[in-house]
Amino acid sequence: TVLNLVFSSGSTDSVRLENGSSRCSGRLEVKSNNLWSSVCEDDFDLLDAEVVCRELGCGAPSVLQGALYGEAEAPILTREFLCEGHESVLLDCGSSWRKTKACPPDKAVGLTCSDPATVRLMGSSRCSGELQVKSGREWRAVDAEGFQRTETRLANVCKNQKCGPHVSLTTKQLLREKPVFQISPLCFHTFPLNMEECWYLDTMSSQTMEITCLGNKPSDADCMYFSLSVCDASL
């Protein structure tokens, strides 16, 4: 007897992944006018996928392909998304009406995001910004004062984000203290590749860090129809 397990879908108030093998994979559906609709793969690219994965609390997109998780069951949306990649939710992205004619059901976007993210760079793009870590359900900036900075550690941050080599690190001086996480020194030997072993000190600080990675990656067109792990090989 073969038992197929289908996990509960990943979802927010506006996007969800249906019929996948985990909460971070499935056929993409978007809520519009109180109705759930599938999305045509011609109207959706890698930058859009990055935003959806971020909105669902998952890691970077690894597979983006039409009908990967079955044909569309809901109506197919007639909007093309125009995300820049830094948005927090898909509906914050620009969009336009689809230029092409009707989209067939076998072109509904199927998306697989990597495991839920515990480290991110929050800024102008996913490869540049304030270094943040997640503890429980909460994201906070990393305290700059207690962070042991080495070239290897910074390179690992960029590698974790699939963003190529490290370019620069800037300490940001805030006008006032804010809640941050101070990382345990026990984590530093391979940070951020061992986040499940880490623990954090809940503290206040007026100094955070901004890391910039090179962010080189293949074009969206090159990555549209096969596993994005192939694209990662070029980093």
PDB file of N, CA and C in Angstrom, residues 18 21 24 28 60 62 69-70 82 95 100 105 119 121 124 138 151 158 162 172 191-192 195 228 234:
ATOM      1  N   GLU A  18      -1.302  25.336  -2.532  1.00  0.00           N
ATOM      2  CA  GLU A  18      -2.227  24.223  -2.407  1.00  0.00           C
ATOM      3  C   GLU A  18      -1.661  22.942  -3.012  1.00  0.00           C
ATOM      4  N   SER A  21       3.674  19.224  -0.948  1.00  0.00           N
ATOM      5  CA  SER A  21       4.188  18.216  -0.019  1.00  0.00           C
ATOM      6  C   SER A  21       4.615  18.816   1.309  1.00  0.00           C
ATOM      7  N   CYS A  24       5.490  24.926   2.428  1.00  0.00           N
ATOM      8  CA  CYS A  24       6.253  25.842   1.585  1.00  0.00           C
ATOM      9  C   CYS A  24       6.274  25.402   0.124  1.00  0.00           C
ATOM     10  N   LEU A  28       0.172  27.878  -6.543  1.00  0.00           N
ATOM     11  CA  LEU A  28      -0.057  29.213  -6.013  1.00  0.00           C
ATOM     12  C   LEU A  28      -1.477  29.686  -6.293  1.00  0.00           C
ATOM     13  N   ALA A  60      14.110  30.949   0.306  1.00  0.00           N
ATOM     14  CA  ALA A  60      14.125  31.391  -1.091  1.00  0.00           C
ATOM     15  C   ALA A  60      13.469  30.359  -2.004  1.00  0.00           C
ATOM     16  N   SER A  62      12.970  27.623  -4.802  1.00  0.00           N
ATOM     17  CA  SER A  62      13.891  26.637  -5.368  1.00  0.00           C
ATOM     18  C   SER A  62      13.360  26.038  -6.659  1.00  0.00           C
ATOM     19  N   TYR A  69       2.131  21.240  -9.331  1.00  0.00           N
ATOM     20  CA  TYR A  69       1.271  20.646  -8.299  1.00  0.00           C
ATOM     21  C   TYR A  69      -0.175  20.537  -8.788  1.00  0.00           C
ATOM     22  N   GLY A  70      -0.321  20.162 -10.038  1.00  0.00           N
ATOM     23  CA  GLY A  70      -1.648  19.949 -10.603  1.00  0.00           C
ATOM     24  C   GLY A  70      -2.155  21.167 -11.363  1.00  0.00           C
ATOM     25  N   LEU A  82       4.341  42.452 -10.964  1.00  0.00           N
ATOM     26  CA  LEU A  82       5.554  43.194 -11.331  1.00  0.00           C
ATOM     27  C   LEU A  82       6.352  43.507 -10.069  1.00  0.00           C
ATOM     28  N   SER A  95       1.205  45.656 -10.606  1.00  0.00           N
ATOM     29  CA  SER A  95       0.621  44.639 -11.481  1.00  0.00           C
ATOM     30  C   SER A  95      -0.004  45.317 -12.684  1.00  0.00           C
ATOM     31  N   THR A 100      -1.761  38.730 -22.860  1.00  0.00           N
ATOM     32  CA  THR A 100      -2.087  37.587 -23.696  1.00  0.00           C
ATOM     33  C   THR A 100      -3.521  37.130 -23.460  1.00  0.00           C
ATOM     34  N   PRO A 105      -5.303  25.710 -17.995  1.00  0.00           N
ATOM     35  CA  PRO A 105      -5.146  25.223 -16.613  1.00  0.00           C
ATOM     36  C   PRO A 105      -3.781  24.613 -16.322  1.00  0.00           C
ATOM     37  N   VAL A 119      17.198  33.399   8.768  1.00  0.00           N
ATOM     38  CA  VAL A 119      18.116  34.525   8.594  1.00  0.00           C
ATOM     39  C   VAL A 119      17.701  35.265   7.332  1.00  0.00           C
ATOM     40  N   LEU A 121      18.255  39.300   4.994  1.00  0.00           N
ATOM     41  CA  LEU A 121      18.748  40.662   4.846  1.00  0.00           C
ATOM     42  C   LEU A 121      17.552  41.507   4.442  1.00  0.00           C
ATOM     43  N   SER A 124      16.831  46.932   0.472  1.00  0.00           N
ATOM     44  CA  SER A 124      16.419  47.256  -0.895  1.00  0.00           C
ATOM     45  C   SER A 124      16.248  46.028  -1.765  1.00  0.00           C
ATOM     46  N   GLU A 138       9.127  35.718  15.712  1.00  0.00           N
ATOM     47  CA  GLU A 138       9.544  37.123  15.663  1.00  0.00           C
ATOM     48  C   GLU A 138      10.875  37.314  14.954  1.00  0.00           C
ATOM     49  N   GLU A 151      35.501  37.356   7.836  1.00  0.00           N
ATOM     50  CA  GLU A 151      35.185  37.256   6.410  1.00  0.00           C
ATOM     51  C   GLU A 151      34.406  35.975   6.115  1.00  0.00           C
ATOM     52  N   CYS A 158      25.925  35.471   3.049  1.00  0.00           N
ATOM     53  CA  CYS A 158      25.574  35.623   1.631  1.00  0.00           C
ATOM     54  C   CYS A 158      25.282  34.266   0.991  1.00  0.00           C
ATOM     55  N   LYS A 162      21.829  32.714  -0.851  1.00  0.00           N
ATOM     56  CA  LYS A 162      22.026  32.427  -2.286  1.00  0.00           C
ATOM     57  C   LYS A 162      22.289  33.726  -3.056  1.00  0.00           C
ATOM     58  N   LYS A 172      25.243  50.288  11.462  1.00  0.00           N
ATOM     59  CA  LYS A 172      24.240  51.343  11.414  1.00  0.00           C
ATOM     60  C   LYS A 172      23.986  51.857  12.828  1.00  0.00           C
ATOM     61  N   PHE A 191      27.984  30.173  11.893  1.00  0.00           N
ATOM     62  CA  PHE A 191      26.835  31.044  11.602  1.00  0.00           C
ATOM     63  C   PHE A 191      26.875  31.509  10.146  1.00  0.00           C
ATOM     64  N   PRO A 192      25.694  31.517   9.421  1.00  0.00           N
ATOM     65  CA  PRO A 192      24.360  31.143   9.884  1.00  0.00           C
ATOM     66  C   PRO A 192      23.928  29.768   9.395  1.00  0.00           C
ATOM     67  N   MET A 195      21.583  27.404  12.369  1.00  0.00           N
ATOM     68  CA  MET A 195      20.684  28.232  13.161  1.00  0.00           C
ATOM     69  C   MET A 195      19.827  27.433  14.139  1.00  0.00           C
ATOM     70  N   LEU A 228      15.503  25.883  -9.663  1.00  0.00           N
ATOM     71  CA  LEU A 228      16.407  26.998  -9.507  1.00  0.00           C
ATOM     72  C   LEU A 228      17.735  26.605  -8.885  1.00  0.00           C
ATOM     73  N   SER A 234      25.645  28.740 -10.447  1.00  0.00           N
ATOM     74  CA  SER A 234      26.448  29.814 -11.045  1.00  0.00           C
ATOM     75  C   SER A 234      26.912  30.816 -10.029  1.00  0.00           C
TER      76      SER A 234
END
